């Protein structure tokens, strides 16, 4: 798309009559509630799905990098050819370095969950082969830290041009919706605010620092969504603690003169949370936040409709069943909650109500990502089936758990209510009870014991060793600093160690088999 076409499309979005859009959203919300009441969004059983984001780096081809991962080119961020994504079933995401896949929803049973992992591996293997001639590797991670060759992270994220009064981020995908966000009068931060990091941009491009996995669970009956949602909010903190994977930023984003030891000591184990919130939240309106409980599906729909309007757009039908709710669906695209309800369907037969779980970063391996997906769906089914008393954990405590997990991972103090109704902050009691109900939820779907164990064991291993990929990176960086390395050297060493381990284990391995940080730290 030429810049002039993109600018014209952005301007068209910005000129959308807001009142017309609001009226259509309100009418469609009522129509959606009627369709939900009619049973259109009910299904015969629960289904599982997954969105999986990656970023691209230069590889370790001896012809381009000198044959060693220590050379400057290896592991540096790079842009992905757009055509390559289109014919491998991947989608473009915010940054030119991003790629995203969405699995096909599958029955929440032995074969459906296995199909989720197989689809991810199959499509990932295909795209890896397609980009290998370009010396590109896709990385599953939470936050990239080594910028492209010849550019700083600041330069890459802040590079922008103005054309006819419209600001365009130079390294952002050609999505008018993304670019429009930088040109609206809406209250939006467009900054990164983290310990020892302060970055102000003219666009939302800093959000492209982060990548995630987003498991989905389609509830069997739409009327049950509020109760499943209540449990999803209460497991958000513990599952985030298990999955943290973004403790470090690109070195040049840290404040000048920042003490390396203080940077590492103050690091949040999941900086992804803070990046997303600070980039997209304004001073007055916080659209990215931990969600409140919902009492009914009607309330869930009303909340989406009542959310602050952002980049409205009047849309033409596309032939989908849910075109009748297309403006509400468009608004849902900026309904940024860490756990959120979704109502859609290409056809009437596929119409569904589901819960999208958004806090988790990309994981070291596919097996680890699928383990967290199974833990999410299994916990929802198991806790709901047993009407587990953790549903009575106060919402404010669930929120505290979430942000404690963001800061400290498995070292956070989290509060839980066990199946016996006892409140505990002991990690072994919390995770034993949670994993017991993940097992219950998976066995409810007739998964064999060996399959259940295979899904949960990578997560049990993390709890036993109090070791996540975030703590692994921090340990390596800390060892480097202790030996006199600069902050830049420490971060790049930790990141290249992560990339080197992932390269051989992404498709078939597991983080639990990675060596201890001390074994890969420089001596």
Short mmCIF file of C-alpha atoms in Angstrom, two decimals:
data_model
loop_
_atom_site.label_atom_id
_atom_site.label_comp_id
_atom_site.label_asym_id
_atom_site.label_seq_id
_atom_site.Cartn_x
_atom_site.Cartn_y
_atom_site.Cartn_z
CA UNK A 1 0.00 0.00 0.00
CA UNK A 2 1.37 3.41 -0.96
CA UNK A 3 1.78 5.97 1.81
CA UNK A 4 -0.81 8.20 0.15
CA UNK A 5 -3.40 5.38 0.22
CA UNK A 6 -2.61 4.61 3.86
CA UNK A 7 -2.93 8.28 4.81
CA UNK A 8 -6.27 8.53 3.00
CA UNK A 9 -7.57 5.46 4.82
CA UNK A 10 -6.40 6.82 8.19
CA UNK A 11 -8.03 10.16 7.49
CA UNK A 12 -11.28 8.37 6.61
CA UNK A 13 -11.21 6.59 9.98
CA UNK A 14 -10.51 9.82 11.84
CA UNK A 15 -13.46 11.50 10.12
CA UNK A 16 -15.93 8.77 11.14
CA UNK A 17 -19.05 10.33 12.73
CA UNK A 18 -18.73 9.17 16.32
CA UNK A 19 -22.43 9.47 17.08
CA UNK A 20 -23.34 7.27 14.09
CA UNK A 21 -20.86 4.69 15.29
CA UNK A 22 -22.18 4.79 18.87
CA UNK A 23 -25.76 4.36 17.62
CA UNK A 24 -24.83 1.32 15.56
CA UNK A 25 -22.89 -0.20 18.46
CA UNK A 26 -25.87 0.27 20.81
CA UNK A 27 -28.31 -1.29 18.32
CA UNK A 28 -25.98 -4.20 17.63
CA UNK A 29 -25.46 -4.82 21.35
CA UNK A 30 -29.21 -5.30 21.77
CA UNK A 31 -29.32 -7.61 18.76
CA UNK A 32 -26.41 -9.62 20.15
CA UNK A 33 -28.08 -10.00 23.54
CA UNK A 34 -31.22 -11.29 21.81
CA UNK A 35 -29.18 -13.80 19.79
CA UNK A 36 -27.43 -15.00 22.97
CA UNK A 37 -30.81 -15.43 24.68
CA UNK A 38 -32.02 -17.46 21.69
CA UNK A 39 -29.16 -19.93 22.14
CA UNK A 40 -27.34 -18.97 18.94
CA UNK A 41 -24.01 -18.75 20.78
CA UNK A 42 -24.36 -22.06 22.62
CA UNK A 43 -22.23 -25.08 21.68
CA UNK A 44 -22.47 -28.79 22.35
CA UNK A 45 -19.13 -28.80 24.20
CA UNK A 46 -16.23 -26.58 25.20
CA UNK A 47 -13.58 -25.72 22.61
CA UNK A 48 -9.97 -24.55 22.96
CA UNK A 49 -8.03 -22.16 20.74
CA UNK A 50 -4.81 -20.18 20.80
CA UNK A 51 -3.29 -16.99 19.41
CA UNK A 52 0.51 -17.13 19.27
CA UNK A 53 2.77 -14.14 18.53
CA UNK A 54 6.44 -14.24 17.52
CA UNK A 55 9.19 -11.83 16.60
CA UNK A 56 11.97 -12.35 14.07
CA UNK A 57 15.73 -12.26 14.55
CA UNK A 58 18.75 -12.82 12.38
CA UNK A 59 20.00 -16.36 12.60
CA UNK A 60 23.36 -17.98 12.93
CA UNK A 61 24.19 -18.67 9.29
CA UNK A 62 28.02 -18.85 9.06
CA UNK A 63 27.91 -17.00 5.72
CA UNK A 64 26.33 -13.96 7.33
CA UNK A 65 27.33 -14.08 10.98
CA UNK A 66 30.80 -15.57 11.02
CA UNK A 67 29.61 -18.94 12.35
CA UNK A 68 29.12 -17.92 15.96
CA UNK A 69 26.18 -16.63 17.95
CA UNK A 70 28.51 -14.12 19.55
CA UNK A 71 28.79 -12.08 16.34
CA UNK A 72 26.89 -8.81 16.06
CA UNK A 73 24.32 -10.00 13.48
CA UNK A 74 23.09 -13.10 15.27
CA UNK A 75 20.02 -12.65 17.44
CA UNK A 76 19.33 -9.09 16.31
CA UNK A 77 15.76 -8.08 15.56
CA UNK A 78 14.80 -8.08 11.89
CA UNK A 79 11.82 -7.39 9.67
CA UNK A 80 9.80 -10.29 8.23
CA UNK A 81 8.97 -10.33 4.50
CA UNK A 82 5.20 -9.69 4.37
CA UNK A 83 4.64 -12.09 1.46
CA UNK A 84 6.21 -14.92 3.43
CA UNK A 85 3.59 -14.55 6.15
CA UNK A 86 0.67 -14.60 3.74
CA UNK A 87 1.48 -17.96 2.16
CA UNK A 88 2.39 -19.73 5.42
CA UNK A 89 -0.85 -19.02 7.25
CA UNK A 90 0.64 -16.41 9.57
CA UNK A 91 -0.74 -12.90 10.00
CA UNK A 92 1.06 -9.60 10.29
CA UNK A 93 1.00 -7.96 13.69
CA UNK A 94 1.86 -4.50 14.96
CA UNK A 95 5.57 -4.34 14.04
CA UNK A 96 7.31 -5.33 10.82
CA UNK A 97 9.27 -7.82 12.93
CA UNK A 98 6.11 -9.57 14.22
CA UNK A 99 4.17 -12.61 13.05
CA UNK A 100 1.06 -14.21 14.53
CA UNK A 101 -0.76 -17.50 14.11
CA UNK A 102 -4.24 -18.50 15.26
CA UNK A 103 -5.07 -22.14 15.75
CA UNK A 104 -8.38 -23.62 14.66
CA UNK A 105 -10.73 -24.06 17.67
CA UNK A 106 -10.79 -27.72 18.66
CA UNK A 107 -12.90 -29.79 21.08
CA UNK A 108 -11.54 -29.63 24.60
CA UNK A 109 -10.58 -33.31 24.72
CA UNK A 110 -7.60 -35.60 24.18
CA UNK A 111 -7.53 -35.18 20.42
CA UNK A 112 -8.46 -31.51 20.31
CA UNK A 113 -5.67 -30.45 22.69
CA UNK A 114 -3.17 -32.63 20.83
CA UNK A 115 -4.31 -30.99 17.59
CA UNK A 116 -3.56 -27.55 19.07
CA UNK A 117 0.08 -28.48 19.62
CA UNK A 118 0.36 -30.26 16.29
CA UNK A 119 -1.08 -27.28 14.39
CA UNK A 120 1.32 -24.86 16.07
CA UNK A 121 4.31 -27.11 15.35
CA UNK A 122 3.24 -27.83 11.78
CA UNK A 123 2.70 -24.22 10.80
CA UNK A 124 5.75 -23.03 12.69
CA UNK A 125 7.93 -25.64 10.96
CA UNK A 126 6.57 -24.45 7.60
CA UNK A 127 7.27 -20.77 8.20
CA UNK A 128 10.69 -21.52 9.66
CA UNK A 129 11.61 -23.31 6.44
CA UNK A 130 10.23 -20.39 4.39
CA UNK A 131 12.27 -17.72 6.20
CA UNK A 132 15.48 -19.73 6.60
CA UNK A 133 16.85 -18.63 3.18
CA UNK A 134 16.58 -15.08 4.49
CA UNK A 135 18.60 -16.10 7.59
CA UNK A 136 15.57 -15.33 9.77
CA UNK A 137 14.36 -17.21 12.84
CA UNK A 138 11.04 -16.72 14.61
CA UNK A 139 11.32 -16.40 18.37
CA UNK A 140 8.78 -17.32 21.04
CA UNK A 141 9.38 -14.86 23.86
CA UNK A 142 7.81 -12.02 25.83
CA UNK A 143 9.94 -8.96 24.92
CA UNK A 144 12.77 -8.53 22.43
CA UNK A 145 16.01 -6.98 23.69
CA UNK A 146 18.55 -6.83 20.82
CA UNK A 147 17.66 -4.20 18.18
CA UNK A 148 18.36 -4.51 14.45
CA UNK A 149 21.91 -4.15 13.20
CA UNK A 150 22.79 -0.50 12.75
CA UNK A 151 19.83 0.79 14.78
CA UNK A 152 19.20 1.37 18.45
CA UNK A 153 15.92 0.25 20.00
CA UNK A 154 15.08 3.93 20.49
CA UNK A 155 15.57 4.62 16.79
CA UNK A 156 13.62 1.58 15.67
CA UNK A 157 10.64 2.28 17.94
CA UNK A 158 10.52 6.07 17.50
CA UNK A 159 11.21 6.38 13.78
CA UNK A 160 8.19 8.14 12.25
CA UNK A 161 7.28 10.45 9.41
CA UNK A 162 4.52 13.00 8.95
CA UNK A 163 2.60 13.06 5.67
CA UNK A 164 -0.15 15.62 5.16
CA UNK A 165 -0.54 16.02 8.91
CA UNK A 166 -0.72 12.27 9.58
CA UNK A 167 2.02 10.60 11.67
CA UNK A 168 3.15 7.16 10.43
CA UNK A 169 5.46 4.84 12.36
CA UNK A 170 8.18 3.71 9.97
CA UNK A 171 8.41 0.16 11.31
CA UNK A 172 4.72 -0.52 11.84
CA UNK A 173 2.62 -2.78 9.63
CA UNK A 174 0.42 -1.05 7.07
CA UNK A 175 -2.72 -1.22 9.18
CA UNK A 176 -4.74 1.98 9.08
CA UNK A 177 -6.29 1.11 12.44
CA UNK A 178 -2.89 0.88 14.17
CA UNK A 179 -1.64 4.12 12.62
CA UNK A 180 -4.91 5.94 13.35
CA UNK A 181 -4.33 5.43 17.06
CA UNK A 182 -1.39 7.85 16.91
CA UNK A 183 -3.46 10.49 15.16
CA UNK A 184 -6.62 10.52 17.22
CA UNK A 185 -7.44 13.05 19.91
CA UNK A 186 -8.09 10.17 22.29
CA UNK A 187 -6.17 10.19 25.58
CA UNK A 188 -3.43 7.60 25.03
CA UNK A 189 -0.01 7.29 26.65
CA UNK A 190 2.27 6.15 23.79
CA UNK A 191 5.02 5.73 26.35
CA UNK A 192 6.87 3.03 28.25
CA UNK A 193 7.02 3.58 31.99
CA UNK A 194 8.96 0.91 33.90
CA UNK A 195 11.68 0.80 36.56
CA UNK A 196 14.68 2.67 35.08
CA UNK A 197 12.93 3.02 31.68
CA UNK A 198 11.19 6.15 30.40
CA UNK A 199 10.32 6.29 26.71
CA UNK A 200 7.89 8.70 25.03
CA UNK A 201 6.78 8.07 21.44
CA UNK A 202 4.53 9.72 18.85
CA UNK A 203 2.88 6.39 17.95
CA UNK A 204 1.92 3.12 19.64
CA UNK A 205 5.00 1.43 18.14
CA UNK A 206 6.57 0.73 21.59
CA UNK A 207 3.83 -1.88 22.07
CA UNK A 208 5.68 -3.93 19.43
CA UNK A 209 8.33 -4.68 22.06
CA UNK A 210 6.07 -7.43 23.41
CA UNK A 211 4.71 -10.77 22.22
CA UNK A 212 2.20 -13.10 23.82
CA UNK A 213 0.20 -16.29 23.75
CA UNK A 214 -3.54 -15.96 24.25
CA UNK A 215 -5.46 -19.15 25.07
CA UNK A 216 -9.20 -19.15 24.42
CA UNK A 217 -11.93 -21.27 25.94
CA UNK A 218 -15.32 -21.43 24.21
CA UNK A 219 -17.91 -22.12 26.88
CA UNK A 220 -20.58 -24.73 26.09
CA UNK A 221 -23.45 -22.40 26.98
CA UNK A 222 -23.19 -18.62 26.73
CA UNK A 223 -25.17 -18.19 29.95
CA UNK A 224 -22.33 -19.96 31.81
CA UNK A 225 -19.72 -17.43 30.67
CA UNK A 226 -19.93 -15.18 33.78
CA UNK A 227 -19.15 -18.06 36.14
CA UNK A 228 -16.24 -19.31 34.02
CA UNK A 229 -15.07 -15.70 33.77
CA UNK A 230 -15.08 -15.40 37.57
CA UNK A 231 -12.69 -18.35 37.80
CA UNK A 232 -10.51 -17.00 34.96
CA UNK A 233 -9.95 -13.80 36.96
CA UNK A 234 -8.90 -15.79 40.03
CA UNK A 235 -6.39 -18.00 38.21
CA UNK A 236 -4.86 -15.05 36.34
CA UNK A 237 -2.25 -14.32 39.01
CA UNK A 238 -1.05 -17.91 39.53
CA UNK A 239 -0.88 -18.68 35.80
CA UNK A 240 0.99 -15.43 35.13
CA UNK A 241 3.45 -16.33 37.90
CA UNK A 242 4.13 -19.64 36.13
CA UNK A 243 4.59 -18.04 32.72
CA UNK A 244 6.60 -14.84 33.29
CA UNK A 245 9.19 -14.30 30.55
CA UNK A 246 9.99 -10.61 29.99
CA UNK A 247 12.27 -9.19 32.72
CA UNK A 248 14.65 -7.22 30.47
CA UNK A 249 14.45 -4.33 27.99
CA UNK A 250 16.81 -3.44 25.15
CA UNK A 251 19.80 -1.89 26.95
CA UNK A 252 19.58 1.54 25.28
CA UNK A 253 16.03 2.04 26.62
CA UNK A 254 17.28 2.20 30.20
CA UNK A 255 17.89 5.63 31.71
CA UNK A 256 21.36 7.06 31.21
CA UNK A 257 23.64 6.07 34.05
CA UNK A 258 21.28 3.39 35.40
CA UNK A 259 23.14 1.10 37.78
CA UNK A 260 23.17 -2.45 36.33
CA UNK A 261 22.66 -4.07 39.71
CA UNK A 262 19.68 -1.84 40.49
CA UNK A 263 18.17 -2.49 37.06
CA UNK A 264 18.23 -6.23 37.64
CA UNK A 265 17.09 -6.05 41.25
CA UNK A 266 14.15 -3.80 40.35
CA UNK A 267 13.13 -5.69 37.20
CA UNK A 268 9.56 -6.92 36.91
CA UNK A 269 9.47 -10.57 35.88
CA UNK A 270 6.74 -9.69 33.36
CA UNK A 271 7.42 -6.21 31.96
CA UNK A 272 4.97 -7.04 29.15
CA UNK A 273 2.09 -6.07 31.44
CA UNK A 274 3.46 -2.61 32.16
CA UNK A 275 4.43 -1.97 28.55
CA UNK A 276 0.93 -2.69 27.25
CA UNK A 277 -0.69 -0.60 29.97
CA UNK A 278 1.59 2.41 29.70
CA UNK A 279 1.56 2.53 25.89
CA UNK A 280 -2.23 2.33 25.50
CA UNK A 281 -3.60 3.87 28.70
CA UNK A 282 -4.06 7.62 28.99
CA UNK A 283 -3.96 9.86 32.00
CA UNK A 284 -7.72 9.78 32.45
CA UNK A 285 -8.92 6.55 30.85
CA UNK A 286 -7.35 3.12 31.48
CA UNK A 287 -8.65 0.74 28.83
CA UNK A 288 -5.92 -1.82 29.56
CA UNK A 289 -6.67 -3.16 33.02
CA UNK A 290 -7.59 -6.09 35.19
CA UNK A 291 -11.32 -6.73 34.60
CA UNK A 292 -14.16 -6.79 37.09
CA UNK A 293 -16.42 -9.80 37.55
CA UNK A 294 -19.51 -9.92 35.37
CA UNK A 295 -22.96 -10.96 36.57
CA UNK A 296 -24.49 -11.95 33.22
CA UNK A 297 -23.80 -12.20 29.50
CA UNK A 298 -25.92 -9.08 29.05
CA UNK A 299 -23.58 -7.21 31.37
CA UNK A 300 -20.54 -8.50 29.45
CA UNK A 301 -22.01 -7.17 26.18
CA UNK A 302 -23.06 -3.87 27.77
CA UNK A 303 -19.54 -3.30 29.08
CA UNK A 304 -18.07 -3.70 25.60
CA UNK A 305 -20.66 -1.33 24.16
CA UNK A 306 -20.12 1.25 26.92
CA UNK A 307 -16.31 1.16 26.77
CA UNK A 308 -14.57 4.37 25.71
CA UNK A 309 -14.88 4.75 21.94
CA UNK A 310 -11.51 4.61 20.17
CA UNK A 311 -10.83 4.83 16.40
CA UNK A 312 -14.48 4.29 15.38
CA UNK A 313 -15.15 3.15 11.83
CA UNK A 314 -18.29 2.58 9.77
CA UNK A 315 -17.92 -0.84 8.18
CA UNK A 316 -19.42 -2.63 5.19
CA UNK A 317 -20.65 -6.26 5.50
CA UNK A 318 -18.13 -8.95 4.58
CA UNK A 319 -20.37 -12.01 4.32
CA UNK A 320 -19.84 -13.27 7.87
CA UNK A 321 -22.70 -14.25 10.15
CA UNK A 322 -21.52 -11.80 12.79
CA UNK A 323 -21.52 -8.88 10.36
CA UNK A 324 -24.80 -7.99 12.04
CA UNK A 325 -22.63 -7.09 15.08
CA UNK A 326 -19.67 -5.75 13.10
CA UNK A 327 -19.42 -2.33 14.76
CA UNK A 328 -19.61 -3.88 18.21
CA UNK A 329 -16.91 -6.36 17.16
CA UNK A 330 -14.80 -3.48 15.88
CA UNK A 331 -15.16 -1.73 19.22
CA UNK A 332 -14.23 -4.97 20.98
CA UNK A 333 -10.86 -4.75 19.22
CA UNK A 334 -9.89 -1.94 21.61
CA UNK A 335 -11.66 -3.43 24.63
CA UNK A 336 -8.29 -4.13 26.20
CA UNK A 337 -8.77 -6.18 29.36
CA UNK A 338 -6.33 -8.81 30.58
CA UNK A 339 -9.18 -11.31 30.53
CA UNK A 340 -12.06 -10.53 28.20
CA UNK A 341 -15.27 -12.07 26.85
CA UNK A 342 -15.62 -12.56 23.10
CA UNK A 343 -18.78 -13.12 21.03
CA UNK A 344 -18.31 -13.91 17.33
CA UNK A 345 -18.55 -16.50 14.58
CA UNK A 346 -17.95 -16.62 10.82
CA UNK A 347 -21.16 -18.62 10.46
CA UNK A 348 -24.22 -19.07 12.63
CA UNK A 349 -23.14 -22.65 13.31
CA UNK A 350 -19.74 -21.48 14.58
CA UNK A 351 -21.08 -18.60 16.70
CA UNK A 352 -19.59 -18.83 20.18
CA UNK A 353 -19.05 -17.11 23.50
CA UNK A 354 -15.53 -17.51 24.79
CA UNK A 355 -12.98 -16.22 27.28
CA UNK A 356 -9.72 -14.83 25.95
CA UNK A 357 -6.83 -15.00 28.42
CA UNK A 358 -4.30 -12.30 27.56
CA UNK A 359 -1.66 -12.01 30.34
CA UNK A 360 0.74 -14.73 29.16
CA UNK A 361 3.96 -14.01 27.23
CA UNK A 362 5.36 -16.29 24.55
CA UNK A 363 7.12 -19.25 26.11
CA UNK A 364 10.56 -20.87 25.62
CA UNK A 365 9.07 -23.83 23.71
CA UNK A 366 5.82 -24.87 22.07
CA UNK A 367 5.34 -27.53 24.73
CA UNK A 368 5.50 -24.87 27.45
CA UNK A 369 2.96 -22.72 25.60
CA UNK A 370 0.56 -25.63 25.15
CA UNK A 371 1.05 -26.60 28.81
CA UNK A 372 -0.18 -23.15 29.86
CA UNK A 373 -3.07 -23.37 27.41
CA UNK A 374 -4.07 -26.74 28.90
CA UNK A 375 -3.65 -25.36 32.42
CA UNK A 376 -5.96 -22.46 31.60
CA UNK A 377 -8.71 -24.51 29.99
CA UNK A 378 -8.32 -27.42 32.40
CA UNK A 379 -8.50 -25.14 35.44
CA UNK A 380 -11.64 -23.43 34.15
CA UNK A 381 -13.41 -26.74 33.58
CA UNK A 382 -12.16 -28.33 36.82
CA UNK A 383 -12.91 -25.38 39.10
CA UNK A 384 -16.33 -24.85 37.52
CA UNK A 385 -17.24 -28.54 37.73
CA UNK A 386 -16.41 -28.65 41.45
CA UNK A 387 -17.79 -25.15 42.19
CA UNK A 388 -14.46 -24.48 43.85
CA UNK A 389 -14.55 -21.98 46.75
CA UNK A 390 -11.80 -19.82 45.20
CA UNK A 391 -14.70 -18.17 43.37
CA UNK A 392 -15.25 -16.33 46.70
CA UNK A 393 -11.74 -14.86 46.74
CA UNK A 394 -12.36 -11.11 46.78
CA UNK A 395 -11.82 -9.44 43.44
CA UNK A 396 -9.37 -6.98 45.00
CA UNK A 397 -7.19 -9.90 46.17
CA UNK A 398 -7.26 -11.46 42.70
CA UNK A 399 -6.11 -8.13 41.29
CA UNK A 400 -3.32 -7.90 43.88
CA UNK A 401 -2.23 -11.42 42.96
CA UNK A 402 -2.04 -10.45 39.30
CA UNK A 403 0.26 -7.48 39.78
CA UNK A 404 2.35 -9.30 42.41
CA UNK A 405 2.92 -12.08 39.86
CA UNK A 406 3.84 -9.46 37.27
CA UNK A 407 6.52 -8.08 39.58
CA UNK A 408 7.96 -11.21 41.18
CA UNK A 409 6.83 -14.30 39.26
CA UNK A 410 6.91 -17.45 41.38
CA UNK A 411 8.54 -15.50 44.20
CA UNK A 412 5.39 -13.41 44.64
CA UNK A 413 3.13 -13.83 47.65
CA UNK A 414 -0.19 -14.97 46.19
CA UNK A 415 -3.39 -15.63 48.09
CA UNK A 416 -5.62 -18.61 47.29
CA UNK A 417 -8.60 -20.43 48.76
CA UNK A 418 -8.19 -24.22 48.68
CA UNK A 419 -10.87 -26.80 47.94
CA UNK A 420 -11.33 -27.12 51.72
CA UNK A 421 -12.22 -23.42 51.93
CA UNK A 422 -8.97 -22.44 53.66
CA UNK A 423 -7.12 -19.26 52.70
CA UNK A 424 -3.41 -19.79 52.06
CA UNK A 425 -0.37 -17.92 50.79
CA UNK A 426 1.84 -21.03 50.75
CA UNK A 427 2.97 -21.65 47.13
CA UNK A 428 3.04 -25.44 47.52
CA UNK A 429 -0.56 -25.49 48.78
CA UNK A 430 -1.77 -23.05 46.13
CA UNK A 431 -0.24 -24.82 43.16
CA UNK A 432 -1.08 -28.31 44.43
CA UNK A 433 -4.73 -27.32 44.65
CA UNK A 434 -4.65 -25.54 41.28
CA UNK A 435 -2.93 -28.43 39.49
CA UNK A 436 -5.32 -30.92 41.11
CA UNK A 437 -8.19 -29.05 39.49
CA UNK A 438 -6.40 -28.74 36.17
CA UNK A 439 -6.16 -32.52 36.30
CA UNK A 440 -9.85 -32.73 37.16
CA UNK A 441 -10.76 -30.49 34.24
CA UNK A 442 -8.68 -32.50 31.77
CA UNK A 443 -9.88 -35.85 33.06
CA UNK A 444 -13.46 -34.60 32.78
CA UNK A 445 -12.72 -34.58 29.04
CA UNK A 446 -11.48 -38.19 29.23
CA UNK A 447 -7.80 -37.42 28.74
CA UNK A 448 -5.59 -40.40 29.69
CA UNK A 449 -3.46 -39.95 32.81
CA UNK A 450 -0.24 -39.92 30.79
CA UNK A 451 -1.53 -37.05 28.64
CA UNK A 452 -2.64 -35.09 31.70
CA UNK A 453 0.77 -35.57 33.30
CA UNK A 454 2.53 -34.52 30.10
CA UNK A 455 0.65 -31.22 30.02
CA UNK A 456 1.14 -30.37 33.69
CA UNK A 457 4.67 -31.63 34.37
CA UNK A 458 6.51 -28.66 32.74
CA UNK A 459 4.60 -26.36 35.10
CA UNK A 460 5.11 -28.54 38.17
CA UNK A 461 8.83 -28.45 37.39
CA UNK A 462 8.79 -24.65 37.50
CA UNK A 463 7.11 -24.64 40.91
CA UNK A 464 9.48 -27.26 42.36
CA UNK A 465 12.57 -25.34 41.25
CA UNK A 466 11.06 -21.85 41.64
CA UNK A 467 12.45 -21.36 38.13
CA UNK A 468 10.79 -19.55 35.26
CA UNK A 469 12.32 -18.36 32.01
CA UNK A 470 12.24 -14.82 33.47
CA UNK A 471 14.29 -15.83 36.51
CA UNK A 472 16.60 -17.83 34.20
CA UNK A 473 17.36 -14.71 32.13
CA UNK A 474 17.82 -12.58 35.24
CA UNK A 475 20.20 -15.11 36.79
CA UNK A 476 22.40 -15.10 33.68
CA UNK A 477 22.42 -11.30 33.48
CA UNK A 478 23.19 -11.06 37.21
CA UNK A 479 26.13 -13.46 36.88
CA UNK A 480 27.49 -11.30 34.07
CA UNK A 481 27.21 -8.12 36.11
CA UNK A 482 28.88 -9.81 39.09
CA UNK A 483 31.82 -10.57 36.78
CA UNK A 484 32.10 -6.93 35.72
CA UNK A 485 30.04 -6.89 32.52
CA UNK A 486 28.16 -3.77 31.47
CA UNK A 487 24.36 -3.77 31.45
CA UNK A 488 24.36 -4.07 27.66
CA UNK A 489 26.74 -7.03 27.74
CA UNK A 490 24.71 -8.73 30.48
CA UNK A 491 21.38 -8.36 28.69
CA UNK A 492 22.74 -9.46 25.32
CA UNK A 493 24.45 -12.47 26.90
CA UNK A 494 21.21 -13.54 28.61
CA UNK A 495 19.18 -13.04 25.44
CA UNK A 496 21.59 -14.89 23.18
CA UNK A 497 21.68 -17.77 25.66
CA UNK A 498 17.87 -17.88 25.49
CA UNK A 499 17.91 -17.88 21.68
CA UNK A 500 20.58 -20.56 21.54
CA UNK A 501 18.66 -22.88 23.86
CA UNK A 502 15.37 -22.24 22.06
CA UNK A 503 16.77 -22.91 18.62
CA UNK A 504 17.14 -26.62 19.38
CA UNK A 505 14.08 -27.08 21.58
CA UNK A 506 11.29 -24.82 20.25
CA UNK A 507 9.34 -27.53 18.41
CA UNK A 508 10.10 -30.65 20.42
CA UNK A 509 11.76 -29.69 23.69
CA UNK A 510 10.74 -28.16 27.00
CA UNK A 511 12.12 -25.45 29.27
CA UNK A 512 12.44 -27.96 32.11
CA UNK A 513 15.28 -29.61 30.17
CA UNK A 514 17.24 -26.40 29.68
CA UNK A 515 20.47 -26.20 31.69
CA UNK A 516 20.60 -24.14 34.83
CA UNK A 517 21.52 -20.51 34.31
CA UNK A 518 24.87 -21.06 36.01
CA UNK A 519 25.78 -23.63 33.35
CA UNK A 520 25.39 -21.16 30.50
CA UNK A 521 26.66 -18.01 32.23
CA UNK A 522 30.13 -16.83 31.19
CA UNK A 523 32.93 -17.99 33.44
#
